[in-house]
Coordinates of C-alpha atoms and ligand atoms in Angstrom, one line a residue:
X1 CA 156.9 85.7 42.1
X2 CA 154.7 88.7 41.7
X3 CA 156.5 92.0 40.9
X4 CA 157.4 93.7 44.2
X5 CA 155.5 97.0 44.4
X6 CA 157.4 99.7 46.3
X7 CA 155.0 102.1 47.9
X8 CA 155.6 105.7 49.2
X9 CA 153.1 106.7 51.8
X10 CA 152.5 110.5 52.2
X11 CA 150.6 111.4 55.3
X12 CA 150.0 108.4 57.7
X13 CA 148.5 110.0 60.9
X14 CA 145.1 110.9 59.6
X15 CA 143.0 109.0 57.1
X16 CA 146.4 107.8 55.8
X17 CA 146.7 105.5 58.9
X18 CA 144.3 103.1 57.1
X19 CA 146.9 102.3 54.4
X20 CA 149.9 101.7 56.8
X21 CA 147.6 99.6 59.0
X22 CA 146.3 97.7 56.1
X23 CA 149.9 96.9 54.9
X24 CA 151.0 96.0 58.4
X25 CA 148.1 93.9 59.5
X26 CA 147.3 92.1 56.2
X27 CA 150.9 91.3 55.3
X28 CA 150.1 91.9 51.6
X29 CA 152.5 89.8 49.6
X30 CA 154.5 91.7 47.0
X31 CA 154.0 95.1 48.6
X32 CA 156.7 97.0 50.4
X33 CA 156.7 100.4 52.1
X34 CA 159.8 102.1 50.5
X35 CA 159.4 105.2 52.6
X36 CA 157.0 107.5 54.3
X37 CA 156.6 111.3 54.1
X38 CA 155.2 112.7 57.3
X39 CA 155.7 115.8 59.4
X40 CA 154.5 114.3 62.8
X41 CA 157.9 114.1 64.7
X42 CA 157.1 110.8 66.6
X43 CA 155.6 108.9 63.7
X44 CA 158.0 105.9 64.1
X45 CA 156.5 105.4 67.7
X46 CA 153.1 105.1 66.2
X47 CA 153.4 102.1 63.9
X48 CA 155.7 99.2 64.9
X49 CA 156.2 98.3 61.2
X50 CA 158.4 101.4 60.7
X51 CA 161.1 100.1 63.1
X52 CA 160.6 96.4 62.3
X53 CA 161.2 97.0 58.6
X54 CA 163.5 100.0 59.0
X55 CA 161.3 102.2 56.9
X56 CA 162.9 105.6 56.2
X57 CA 160.9 108.8 57.0
X58 CA 161.2 112.0 55.1
X59 CA 159.6 115.5 55.5
X60 CA 159.0 115.8 51.7
X61 CA 158.7 113.6 48.7
X62 CA 161.6 115.5 47.1
X63 CA 163.9 114.2 49.9
X64 CA 162.6 110.7 49.4
X65 CA 163.2 110.6 45.7
X66 CA 166.8 111.8 46.1
X67 CA 167.4 108.4 47.7
X68 CA 164.6 106.0 46.4
X69 CA 162.2 105.2 43.8
X70 CA 158.5 104.0 44.2
X71 CA 156.1 102.3 41.9
X72 CA 153.1 103.8 43.8
X73 CA 152.7 107.0 45.9
X74 CA 149.7 107.1 48.2
X75 CA 148.8 110.7 49.0
X76 CA 146.8 111.2 52.2
X77 CA 148.0 114.7 53.1
X78 CA 145.9 117.9 53.6
X79 CA 143.9 118.8 50.5
X80 CA 146.0 121.9 49.6
X81 CA 149.2 119.8 49.4
X82 CA 147.8 117.2 46.9
X83 CA 148.6 119.1 43.7
X84 CA 152.3 119.8 44.2
X85 CA 153.0 116.4 45.8
X86 CA 151.2 114.6 43.0
X87 CA 153.3 116.5 40.4
X88 CA 156.5 115.5 42.3
X89 CA 155.6 111.9 42.5
X90 CA 154.6 111.6 38.8
X91 CA 157.7 113.4 37.7
X92 CA 159.8 111.0 39.7
X93 CA 158.3 108.0 38.0
X94 CA 155.6 106.9 40.5
X95 CA 152.0 106.2 39.8
X96 CA 149.7 107.8 42.4
X97 CA 146.7 106.9 44.5
X98 CA 145.5 110.2 46.0
X99 CA 142.9 110.8 48.5
X100 CA 140.0 112.9 47.3
X101 CA 139.7 115.7 46.3
X102 CA 142.4 115.2 43.7
X103 CA 143.4 118.9 44.1
X104 CA 141.8 122.2 44.7
X105 CA 140.8 123.4 41.2
X106 CA 139.4 122.1 37.9
X107 CA 142.3 123.8 36.2
X108 CA 144.8 121.9 38.4
X109 CA 143.0 118.6 37.7
X110 CA 143.3 119.2 34.0
X111 CA 147.0 119.9 34.3
X112 CA 147.3 116.7 36.2
X113 CA 145.6 114.7 33.4
X114 CA 148.2 116.3 31.0
X115 CA 151.0 115.3 33.3
X116 CA 149.7 111.7 33.4
X117 CA 149.9 111.7 29.6
X118 CA 153.4 113.0 29.5
X119 CA 154.8 110.7 32.2
X120 CA 152.8 107.6 31.3
X121 CA 151.9 107.1 34.9
X122 CA 148.4 107.0 36.4
X123 CA 146.6 109.0 39.0
X124 CA 143.8 107.1 40.8
X125 CA 141.5 109.1 43.1
X126 CA 140.4 107.6 46.4
X127 CA 136.6 108.0 46.2
X128 CA 136.1 104.5 47.5
X129 CA 132.6 103.9 46.4
X130 CA 133.9 104.0 42.8
X131 CA 135.9 100.8 43.4
X132 CA 133.1 98.9 45.2
X133 CA 132.1 95.9 43.1
X134 CA 128.4 96.3 43.6
X135 CA 128.6 100.0 42.4
X136 CA 130.6 98.9 39.4
X137 CA 127.9 96.2 38.5
X138 CA 125.3 99.0 38.9
X139 CA 127.2 101.2 36.5
X140 CA 127.6 98.4 34.0
X141 CA 123.9 97.9 34.0
X142 CA 123.3 101.7 33.6
X143 CA 125.7 101.9 30.7
X144 CA 124.1 98.8 29.1
X145 CA 120.9 100.8 28.8
X146 CA 118.9 98.3 30.9
X147 CA 117.2 101.0 32.9
X148 CA 116.7 103.4 30.0
X149 CA 118.1 107.0 30.1
X150 CA 118.7 108.7 33.4
X151 CA 116.0 111.2 34.4
X152 CA 117.0 112.6 37.8
X153 CA 119.4 111.9 40.7
X154 CA 119.2 112.8 44.3
X155 CA 120.9 112.0 47.6
X156 CA 120.9 113.1 51.3
X157 CA 123.7 112.5 53.7
X158 CA 124.6 114.4 56.8
X159 CA 126.9 113.6 59.7
X160 CA 127.0 115.7 62.8
X161 CA 130.5 117.0 63.6
X162 CA 131.6 119.2 66.4
X163 CA 134.5 121.3 67.7
X164 CA 136.7 118.2 68.1
X165 CA 136.4 117.4 64.4
X166 CA 137.3 121.0 63.4
X167 CA 140.2 121.2 65.8
X168 CA 141.9 118.0 64.5
X169 CA 144.2 119.9 62.1
X170 CA 144.8 123.5 60.7
X171 CA 142.6 123.2 57.6
X172 CA 139.3 121.7 58.7
X173 CA 136.5 124.0 57.7
X174 CA 138.8 126.5 56.1
X175 CA 138.2 128.2 52.8
X176 CA 141.9 128.9 52.2
X177 CA 145.3 128.2 53.8
X178 CA 148.3 130.2 52.9
X179 CA 146.5 131.7 49.9
X180 CA 145.6 128.3 48.6
X181 CA 141.9 127.3 48.2
X182 CA 141.0 124.4 50.5
X183 CA 137.2 124.8 50.5
X184 CA 136.9 122.3 53.2
X185 CA 133.3 121.5 54.1
X186 CA 131.0 118.5 54.6
X187 CA 130.5 118.6 50.8
X188 CA 134.2 118.6 49.9
X189 CA 135.3 116.2 52.6
X190 CA 133.4 113.8 54.9
X191 CA 130.2 113.7 52.8
X192 CA 131.7 114.1 49.4
X193 CA 131.1 110.6 48.3
X194 CA 127.3 110.5 47.8
X195 CA 127.5 113.4 45.4
X196 CA 130.5 112.3 43.5
X197 CA 129.1 108.8 43.0
X198 CA 126.0 110.3 41.2
X199 CA 128.3 111.9 38.6
X200 CA 130.3 108.7 38.4
X201 CA 127.3 106.6 37.8
X202 CA 126.1 109.0 35.0
X203 CA 129.6 108.8 33.2
X204 CA 129.5 107.6 29.6
X205 CA 132.3 105.1 30.2
X206 CA 133.3 103.0 33.3
X207 CA 136.3 105.4 33.9
X208 CA 134.5 108.7 33.3
X209 CA 132.0 110.8 35.3
X210 CA 129.5 113.2 33.8
X211 CA 130.6 116.8 34.1
X212 CA 128.3 119.7 35.2
X213 CA 126.6 122.3 33.1
X214 CA 125.2 124.3 36.0
X215 CA 125.4 124.4 39.8
X216 CA 122.9 126.2 42.1
X217 CA 123.4 126.0 45.9
X218 CA 122.4 127.4 49.2
X219 CA 125.3 127.2 51.6
X220 CA 124.5 127.9 55.3
X221 CA 126.8 128.3 58.3
X222 CA 125.9 127.6 61.9
X223 CA 129.3 127.2 63.5
X224 CA 130.7 130.8 63.9
X225 CA 134.2 129.4 64.6
X226 CA 134.5 127.8 61.2
X227 CA 135.2 129.7 58.0
X228 CA 133.2 127.7 55.5
X229 CA 129.6 126.5 55.4
X230 CA 128.4 123.5 57.4
X231 CA 125.2 122.8 55.7
X232 CA 124.3 123.0 52.0
X233 CA 121.6 122.2 49.5
X234 CA 122.8 121.7 45.9
X235 CA 120.7 121.6 42.7
X236 CA 123.1 120.9 39.7
X237 CA 122.6 119.8 36.1
X238 CA 124.9 117.6 34.2
X239 CA 126.0 118.4 30.6
X240 CA 123.6 115.7 29.5
X241 CA 120.8 117.6 31.2
X242 CA 120.2 115.3 34.2
X243 CA 119.2 117.2 37.4
X244 CA 121.2 116.2 40.5
X245 CA 120.1 117.1 44.0
X246 CA 122.2 116.8 47.1
X247 CA 121.8 117.8 50.7
X248 CA 124.6 117.5 53.2
X249 CA 125.6 119.1 56.6
X250 CA 127.6 118.8 59.8
X251 CA 125.4 121.2 61.7
X252 CA 122.9 118.5 62.4
X253 CA 121.1 118.0 65.7
X254 CA 120.9 114.3 65.2
X255 CA 124.1 112.1 64.8
X256 CA 123.4 111.3 61.2
X257 CA 120.9 111.5 58.4
X258 CA 121.0 109.1 55.5
X259 CA 122.7 108.2 53.3
X260 CA 119.7 107.8 51.1
X261 CA 119.5 108.2 47.4
X262 CA 117.1 107.8 44.5
X263 CA 118.3 107.6 40.9
X264 CA 115.3 107.8 38.5
X265 CA 115.7 106.2 35.0
X266 CA 113.2 105.9 32.1
X267 CA 112.3 102.4 33.1
X268 CA 112.6 102.3 36.9
X269 CA 114.5 103.7 39.9
X270 CA 117.6 102.8 41.9
X271 CA 117.3 103.3 45.7
X272 CA 119.8 103.4 48.4
X273 CA 118.7 103.4 52.0
X274 CA 115.0 102.5 51.2
X275 CA 113.1 101.1 54.1
X276 CA 111.4 97.8 53.2
X277 CA 109.9 97.4 56.6
X278 CA 112.9 96.5 58.7
X279 CA 114.8 99.9 58.6
X280 CA 116.7 101.5 55.8
X281 CA 118.6 99.0 53.5
X282 CA 122.0 100.4 53.0
X283 CA 122.4 98.8 49.6
X284 CA 121.6 99.8 46.0
X285 CA 118.3 98.2 44.7
X286 CA 116.8 98.7 41.3
X287 CA 113.0 98.6 41.0
X288 CA 111.8 98.5 37.4
X289 CA 108.4 99.9 36.6
X290 CA 107.6 96.4 35.1
X291 CA 108.3 94.8 38.5
X292 CA 111.9 93.6 38.0
X293 CA 114.0 94.0 41.1
X294 CA 117.8 93.8 41.2
X295 CA 119.4 93.8 44.6
X296 CA 123.0 94.9 44.3
X297 CA 123.6 94.1 47.9
X298 CA 124.0 90.5 46.8
X299 CA 127.2 91.4 45.1
X300 CA 130.4 91.2 47.3
X301 CA 131.8 94.7 47.5
X302 CA 135.4 93.8 47.6
X303 CA 138.1 94.8 50.2
X304 CA 137.5 97.8 52.5
X305 CA 140.6 99.5 50.8
X306 CA 139.8 98.1 47.4
X307 CA 141.1 101.3 45.9
X308 CA 144.6 100.4 47.2
X309 CA 144.5 96.8 45.9
X310 CA 143.3 98.1 42.5
X311 CA 146.1 100.6 42.3
X312 CA 148.6 97.8 43.1
X313 CA 147.1 95.6 40.5
X314 CA 147.2 98.4 37.9
X315 CA 150.9 98.9 38.6
X316 CA 151.5 95.2 38.1
X317 CA 149.4 95.0 34.9
X318 CA 150.1 98.4 33.4
X319 CA 146.4 99.2 33.4
X320 CA 144.5 102.2 35.0
X321 CA 142.2 102.1 38.0
X322 CA 138.6 103.1 37.4
X323 CA 138.4 106.4 39.4
X324 CA 140.5 108.6 37.1
X325 CA 141.2 112.3 37.5
X326 CA 138.3 113.0 35.2
X327 CA 136.0 111.2 37.6
X328 CA 137.0 113.7 40.3
X329 CA 136.3 116.7 38.1
X330 CA 132.5 117.1 38.4
X331 CA 132.7 117.2 42.2
X332 CA 135.6 119.7 41.9
X333 CA 133.5 121.8 39.5
X334 CA 130.7 122.0 42.0
X335 CA 133.2 122.8 44.9
X336 CA 134.6 125.6 42.8
X337 CA 131.3 127.1 41.8
X338 CA 129.8 126.9 45.3
X339 CA 132.9 128.8 46.6
X340 CA 131.5 131.8 44.6
X341 CA 128.1 131.7 46.3
X342 CA 127.8 133.9 49.5
X343 CA 127.3 131.8 52.7
X344 CA 124.2 132.5 54.7
X345 CA 124.9 132.8 58.5
X346 CA 122.2 131.0 60.4
X347 CA 120.4 133.5 62.7
X348 CA 120.6 133.0 66.5
X349 CA 117.0 131.8 67.0
X350 CA 117.7 128.9 64.6
X351 CA 120.8 127.7 66.4
X352 CA 121.2 125.2 69.2
X353 CA 124.5 124.3 70.8
X354 CA 124.6 120.7 72.0
X355 CA 127.2 119.4 74.6
X356 CA 127.8 115.7 74.4
X357 CA 130.7 113.3 75.1
X358 CA 133.3 116.2 75.7
X359 CA 132.3 117.8 72.5
X360 CA 130.2 120.8 71.4
X361 CA 128.0 120.8 68.3
X362 CA 126.8 124.0 66.8
X363 CA 123.5 122.8 65.1
X364 CA 120.6 124.1 63.1
X365 CA 117.2 123.5 64.5
X366 CA 114.9 121.4 62.4
X367 CA 117.6 120.8 59.8
X368 CA 116.8 117.1 59.5
X369 CA 113.1 118.0 58.9
X370 CA 113.8 120.6 56.3
X371 CA 116.5 118.6 54.4
X372 CA 114.2 115.5 54.4
X373 CA 111.3 117.6 53.0
X374 CA 113.6 119.2 50.4
X375 CA 115.1 115.8 49.4
X376 CA 111.7 114.2 49.1
X377 CA 110.1 117.1 47.0
X378 CA 113.2 118.3 45.2
X379 CA 113.1 121.8 46.6
X380 CA 115.6 124.3 47.9
X381 CA 115.4 125.3 51.6
X382 CA 114.8 128.9 50.8
X383 CA 111.7 128.0 48.9
X384 CA 110.1 126.2 51.9
X385 CA 110.5 128.9 54.5
X386 CA 113.9 127.7 56.0
X387 CA 115.3 130.5 58.3
X388 CA 112.2 132.7 58.0
X389 CA 111.2 134.5 61.3
X390 CA 111.2 132.1 64.2
Ligands
NAD401 N1 138.2 108.6 51.5 C1 137.7 109.0 52.6 O1 136.7 108.4 53.1 C2 138.4 110.0 53.4 C3 138.2 110.2 54.8 C4 138.8 111.2 55.5 C5 139.8 111.9 54.8 N2 140.1 111.7 53.5 C6 141.1 112.5 52.8 O2 142.3 112.2 53.3 C7 143.2 113.4 53.2 C8 143.8 113.7 54.6 O3 142.7 114.0 55.4 P1 142.9 113.9 57.1 O4 141.6 114.3 57.6 O5 143.6 112.7 57.4 O6 143.9 115.2 57.2 P2 144.8 115.5 58.5 O7 145.3 116.9 58.3 O8 144.1 115.1 59.7 O9 146.1 114.4 58.2 C9 146.9 114.5 57.1 C10 148.2 113.8 57.4 O10 149.2 114.4 56.6 C11 150.3 114.9 57.4 N3 151.0 116.0 56.8 C12 150.7 117.3 56.9 N4 151.6 118.0 56.2 C13 152.4 117.1 55.5 C14 153.5 117.3 54.6 N5 153.9 118.5 54.2 N6 154.1 116.1 54.2 C15 153.7 114.9 54.6 N7 152.7 114.7 55.4 C16 152.0 115.8 55.9 C17 149.8 115.1 58.7 O11 150.7 115.2 59.7 C18 148.8 114.0 58.9 O12 149.3 112.8 59.3 C19 142.3 114.5 52.6 O13 142.5 114.5 51.2 C20 140.9 114.0 53.0 O14 139.9 114.5 52.1 C21 139.4 110.7 52.8

């Protein structure tokens, strides 16, 4: 009999619904929900498993730990609650799988690393691409030196989001909530992954990402009802001097753009989203300058919530999942540095409000064209006449 892993779920009505549904629907052997922390009053009406298995619901992890213990706490609460909740869970003897970002500051993340050492428990961060088996195979190949040294990395990923998205909770698009930095934006939230994965792939070990030496960025805001920016171009440089370009937005006229990525190495290039004649191929493909091709799409990616299964496995074996707190730090470094850069309000002539399917989207005209050009040529929007007189 496998060791029963007792799980505490924190936040089950947003993204966290994925975990409770996975456990309910997949009937994962050897996993039991020991308790739930949630503030939505009717949560027991939402998931039948709660009544079927008599799962207790608490308002805070402190209340839960007065009566229970958990081997793994899964944190899917608002960003600004992560730090304190993770501390409580570690101090009460749980390992933690937290949704990204791990917390709201690099300083906080380093303190969490220290607390992991003190408690002997792990924190695993929920950037799901890091757990995907094709990505891990690609990283192994990068680390083995097969492609030579990294030369430059770039990615483009934008998803249109409107008023409904920003109205779903009290912190979407906010810079701070109750004096705590949230820095919610497409870069810190919905489109975080394509940037974070570049720093992860550049890491010098499987469980490390490459930290940043410098971050330049142009944050733009179209939606006047939102505090933070909703489009951004980023040009960073890692501590091992690899330039990293990233373009992301919610203020897009089209429904989505990308993801596309190009990672250039001394001996060839890794593409994601390259069009080989039948539309963009949403897989990583390495094309060596000597004609070698490796299609990572042929590797089975694993489970949709592989991060959860890896955390369960790590609890059982006493190992640590691959996406450590350190793997979350370069993204957090960029978020913190960008927060110091003034946001450019997009002038009226460049804006277009679109009304579709009961939603309103505050978009920037020609953003797709500009970001595609900037991505292709590795330029910042201001240097190609973006937002000049219209
Ligand atoms: N990995 C991904 O692809 C992905 C996608 C979306 C969101 N996320 C992450 O998931 C986290 C949650 O995002 P969301 O959009 O679901 O947020 P949300 O605010 O919509 O939902 C958060 C949940 O936490 C609950 N909650 C609020 N305060 C609480 C408290 N004090 N104690 C316990 N529960 C509380 C809310 O009721 C809600 O159920 C964020 O860290 C976000 O970045 C990850």
